[in-house]
Tab-separated table of C-alpha atoms in Angstrom:
chain	number	residue	atom	x	y	z
A	1	UNK	CA	0.000	0.000	0.000
A	2	UNK	CA	2.922	2.317	-0.570
A	3	UNK	CA	3.197	5.006	-3.176
A	4	UNK	CA	0.456	7.263	-1.825
A	5	UNK	CA	1.278	9.998	0.725
A	6	UNK	CA	-0.439	9.647	4.074
A	7	UNK	CA	-2.229	12.992	3.649
A	8	UNK	CA	-3.710	11.826	0.344
A	9	UNK	CA	-4.915	8.604	1.985
A	10	UNK	CA	-6.481	10.565	4.841
A	11	UNK	CA	-8.094	12.967	2.372
A	12	UNK	CA	-9.500	10.014	0.378
A	13	UNK	CA	-10.949	8.403	3.516
A	14	UNK	CA	-12.560	11.671	4.680
A	15	UNK	CA	-13.823	12.464	1.196
A	16	UNK	CA	-15.443	9.050	0.792
A	17	UNK	CA	-16.977	9.201	4.269
A	18	UNK	CA	-18.274	12.764	4.296
A	19	UNK	CA	-18.198	14.528	0.935
A	20	UNK	CA	-18.939	11.727	-1.533
A	21	UNK	CA	-20.979	9.571	0.805
A	22	UNK	CA	-22.325	6.525	-1.054
A	23	UNK	CA	-25.652	6.617	0.756
A	24	UNK	CA	-26.438	10.317	0.624
A	25	UNK	CA	-24.754	11.507	-2.577
A	26	UNK	CA	-25.243	8.341	-4.639
A	27	UNK	CA	-28.068	6.336	-3.054
A	28	UNK	CA	-26.296	2.989	-3.395
A	29	UNK	CA	-26.753	1.530	0.067
A	30	UNK	CA	-30.170	2.822	1.066
A	31	UNK	CA	-31.911	-0.537	1.693
A	32	UNK	CA	-29.891	-1.537	4.787
A	33	UNK	CA	-30.176	2.042	6.092
A	34	UNK	CA	-33.976	2.022	5.920
A	35	UNK	CA	-34.272	-1.427	7.532
A	36	UNK	CA	-35.056	-1.190	11.234
A	37	UNK	CA	-32.018	-1.786	13.455
A	38	UNK	CA	-31.317	-1.807	17.146
A	39	UNK	CA	-28.257	0.118	18.368
A	40	UNK	CA	-26.069	-2.993	18.733
A	41	UNK	CA	-27.087	-4.198	15.253
A	42	UNK	CA	-26.221	-0.779	13.823
A	43	UNK	CA	-22.646	-1.153	15.068
A	44	UNK	CA	-22.445	-4.756	13.864
A	45	UNK	CA	-23.752	-3.767	10.422
A	46	UNK	CA	-21.380	-0.801	10.235
A	47	UNK	CA	-18.309	-2.830	11.186
A	48	UNK	CA	-19.247	-5.720	8.877
A	49	UNK	CA	-19.888	-3.401	5.920
A	50	UNK	CA	-16.649	-1.477	6.449
A	51	UNK	CA	-14.589	-4.669	6.628
A	52	UNK	CA	-16.411	-6.184	3.637
A	53	UNK	CA	-15.848	-3.033	1.564
A	54	UNK	CA	-12.146	-2.928	2.466
A	55	UNK	CA	-11.482	-6.612	1.766
A	56	UNK	CA	-13.524	-6.782	-1.427
A	57	UNK	CA	-12.052	-3.498	-2.698
A	58	UNK	CA	-8.460	-4.665	-2.275
A	59	UNK	CA	-9.124	-8.156	-3.681
A	60	UNK	CA	-11.063	-6.759	-6.637
A	61	UNK	CA	-8.246	-4.338	-7.432
A	62	UNK	CA	-5.676	-7.132	-7.370
A	63	UNK	CA	-7.897	-9.421	-9.428
A	64	UNK	CA	-8.520	-6.680	-11.971
A	65	UNK	CA	-4.879	-5.671	-12.381
A	66	UNK	CA	-3.350	-9.150	-12.354
A	67	UNK	CA	-6.017	-11.206	-14.141
A	68	UNK	CA	-8.716	-9.248	-15.955
A	69	UNK	CA	-6.617	-6.487	-17.543
A	70	UNK	CA	-3.749	-8.722	-18.753
A	71	UNK	CA	-6.250	-11.154	-20.304
A	72	UNK	CA	-8.328	-8.362	-21.850
A	73	UNK	CA	-11.429	-9.349	-19.870
A	74	UNK	CA	-12.292	-5.956	-18.369
A	75	UNK	CA	-15.802	-6.204	-19.842
A	76	UNK	CA	-16.470	-8.996	-17.335
A	77	UNK	CA	-15.725	-6.882	-14.256
A	78	UNK	CA	-19.322	-6.853	-13.029
A	79	UNK	CA	-19.663	-10.609	-13.530
A	80	UNK	CA	-16.469	-11.214	-11.555
A	81	UNK	CA	-16.859	-8.657	-8.767
A	82	UNK	CA	-20.486	-9.469	-7.910
A	83	UNK	CA	-19.757	-13.107	-6.960
A	84	UNK	CA	-16.519	-12.011	-5.272
A	85	UNK	CA	-18.339	-9.642	-2.916
A	86	UNK	CA	-21.088	-12.204	-2.273
A	87	UNK	CA	-18.593	-14.977	-1.505
A	88	UNK	CA	-16.683	-12.777	0.955
A	89	UNK	CA	-19.706	-12.172	3.201
A	90	UNK	CA	-19.559	-15.470	5.121
A	91	UNK	CA	-15.790	-15.315	5.832
A	92	UNK	CA	-16.032	-11.686	6.950
A	93	UNK	CA	-18.938	-12.435	9.296
A	94	UNK	CA	-17.126	-15.524	10.586
A	95	UNK	CA	-13.963	-13.530	11.290
A	96	UNK	CA	-15.931	-10.804	13.062
A	97	UNK	CA	-17.732	-13.407	15.174
A	98	UNK	CA	-14.393	-14.931	16.211
A	99	UNK	CA	-12.780	-11.550	16.932
A	100	UNK	CA	-15.794	-9.985	18.674
A	101	UNK	CA	-18.117	-12.730	19.969
A	102	UNK	CA	-20.472	-10.184	21.560
A	103	UNK	CA	-21.164	-8.526	18.184
A	104	UNK	CA	-24.641	-9.611	16.965
A	105	UNK	CA	-23.747	-10.748	13.429
A	106	UNK	CA	-26.600	-13.225	12.972
A	107	UNK	CA	-29.057	-12.113	10.336
A	108	UNK	CA	-26.641	-9.653	8.705
A	109	UNK	CA	-25.939	-11.893	5.702
A	110	UNK	CA	-29.011	-10.829	3.662
A	111	UNK	CA	-28.431	-7.146	4.463
A	112	UNK	CA	-24.818	-7.361	3.321
A	113	UNK	CA	-25.804	-9.317	0.222
A	114	UNK	CA	-28.363	-6.669	-0.743
A	115	UNK	CA	-26.016	-3.755	-0.049
A	116	UNK	CA	-25.279	-2.253	-3.467
A	117	UNK	CA	-22.749	0.074	-1.862
A	118	UNK	CA	-20.214	-2.738	-1.548
A	119	UNK	CA	-20.262	-3.484	-5.269
A	120	UNK	CA	-20.548	0.231	-6.048
A	121	UNK	CA	-17.361	1.174	-4.195
A	122	UNK	CA	-15.483	-1.656	-5.935
A	123	UNK	CA	-16.617	-0.553	-9.391
A	124	UNK	CA	-15.983	3.148	-8.677
A	125	UNK	CA	-12.514	2.435	-7.304
A	126	UNK	CA	-11.579	0.255	-10.283
A	127	UNK	CA	-12.853	2.936	-12.665
A	128	UNK	CA	-10.709	5.611	-10.955
A	129	UNK	CA	-7.648	3.316	-11.145
A	130	UNK	CA	-5.399	5.393	-8.894
A	131	UNK	CA	-3.580	2.496	-7.235
A	132	UNK	CA	-4.052	-0.064	-4.516
A	133	UNK	CA	-3.574	2.422	-1.669
A	134	UNK	CA	-6.278	4.687	-3.101
A	135	UNK	CA	-8.629	1.717	-3.484
A	136	UNK	CA	-8.037	0.658	0.130
A	137	UNK	CA	-8.566	4.208	1.423
A	138	UNK	CA	-11.690	4.655	-0.718
A	139	UNK	CA	-13.147	1.365	0.520
A	140	UNK	CA	-12.479	2.137	4.192
A	141	UNK	CA	-13.831	5.675	3.817
A	142	UNK	CA	-16.987	4.462	2.080
A	143	UNK	CA	-17.531	1.893	4.834
A	144	UNK	CA	-17.066	4.496	7.562
A	145	UNK	CA	-19.446	6.844	5.734
A	146	UNK	CA	-22.041	4.073	5.538
A	147	UNK	CA	-21.618	3.411	9.274
A	148	UNK	CA	-22.003	7.133	10.030
A	149	UNK	CA	-25.258	7.416	8.075
A	150	UNK	CA	-26.507	4.163	9.619
A	151	UNK	CA	-25.870	5.605	13.100
A	152	UNK	CA	-27.527	8.906	12.186
A	153	UNK	CA	-30.624	7.083	10.956
A	154	UNK	CA	-30.759	5.002	14.120
A	155	UNK	CA	-30.685	8.181	16.219
A	156	UNK	CA	-33.272	9.771	13.933
A	157	UNK	CA	-35.658	6.837	14.452
A	158	UNK	CA	-35.312	7.170	18.212
A	159	UNK	CA	-36.022	10.898	18.084
A	160	UNK	CA	-39.085	10.677	15.849
A	161	UNK	CA	-40.591	7.627	17.566
A	162	UNK	CA	-42.200	9.711	20.313
A	163	UNK	CA	-43.030	12.795	18.250
A	164	UNK	CA	-46.419	13.630	16.845
A	165	UNK	CA	-45.906	13.268	13.091
A	166	UNK	CA	-48.850	13.638	10.698
A	167	UNK	CA	-50.180	10.261	9.576
A	168	UNK	CA	-49.174	10.531	5.870
A	169	UNK	CA	-45.544	11.234	6.844
A	170	UNK	CA	-45.043	8.460	9.406
A	171	UNK	CA	-42.539	5.712	8.697
A	172	UNK	CA	-40.781	5.651	5.344
A	173	UNK	CA	-41.863	9.125	4.104
A	174	UNK	CA	-40.308	10.968	7.051
A	175	UNK	CA	-37.171	8.824	6.743
A	176	UNK	CA	-36.802	9.671	3.047
A	177	UNK	CA	-37.366	13.362	3.736
A	178	UNK	CA	-34.743	13.144	6.496
A	179	UNK	CA	-32.322	11.425	4.109
A	180	UNK	CA	-32.748	14.301	1.674
A	181	UNK	CA	-32.118	16.850	4.408
A	182	UNK	CA	-29.041	14.919	5.548
A	183	UNK	CA	-27.742	14.889	1.976
A	184	UNK	CA	-28.126	18.665	1.813
A	185	UNK	CA	-26.366	19.006	5.179
A	186	UNK	CA	-23.512	16.801	3.977
A	187	UNK	CA	-23.096	19.098	0.963
A	188	UNK	CA	-21.745	21.607	3.468
A	189	UNK	CA	-18.608	19.481	3.739
A	190	UNK	CA	-17.821	20.387	0.106
A	191	UNK	CA	-17.031	23.935	1.212
A	192	UNK	CA	-14.492	22.681	3.755
A	193	UNK	CA	-12.079	21.400	1.125
A	194	UNK	CA	-11.103	23.552	-1.806
A	195	UNK	CA	-8.490	22.430	-4.313
């Protein structure tokens, strides 16, 4: 993972987490966000998604640069990366269960399988093609951004549970409106970094 200055890696992680958030700027991982989660499951889902994005991003980069590009099979990227990310779910959940036995990882498999953000970050990172270190930083940043939005939505659900919301806006409508407002708020991070 050498060849990329530490400040560039940090900038890539922060950019992927805050400025170019996969959930708010490109709604790629909205389904797991809108599914109801308890606080402990939010942390388990955030950790599992971050690790899955990092591992699949690095493996996909290596597979692309050492197998697909030399053989001229770059048109098959989607057909290779989709099974790769799906096959990595069980080992990642197994490793997390061994490392943190108190983490509630049961039932996360379908949510990780349906998370388009994992495949999206792999395809976006391969398309950028700025090196393995950039791909690793992008994957970790996207995972941390997903975890941040997942935590924000969990807090939002707790806050609106006891409030008097008009009947047509209860449930999914207020969550989608809140997601739009969060996306606008996250646009404020664009002003923080000027090239």
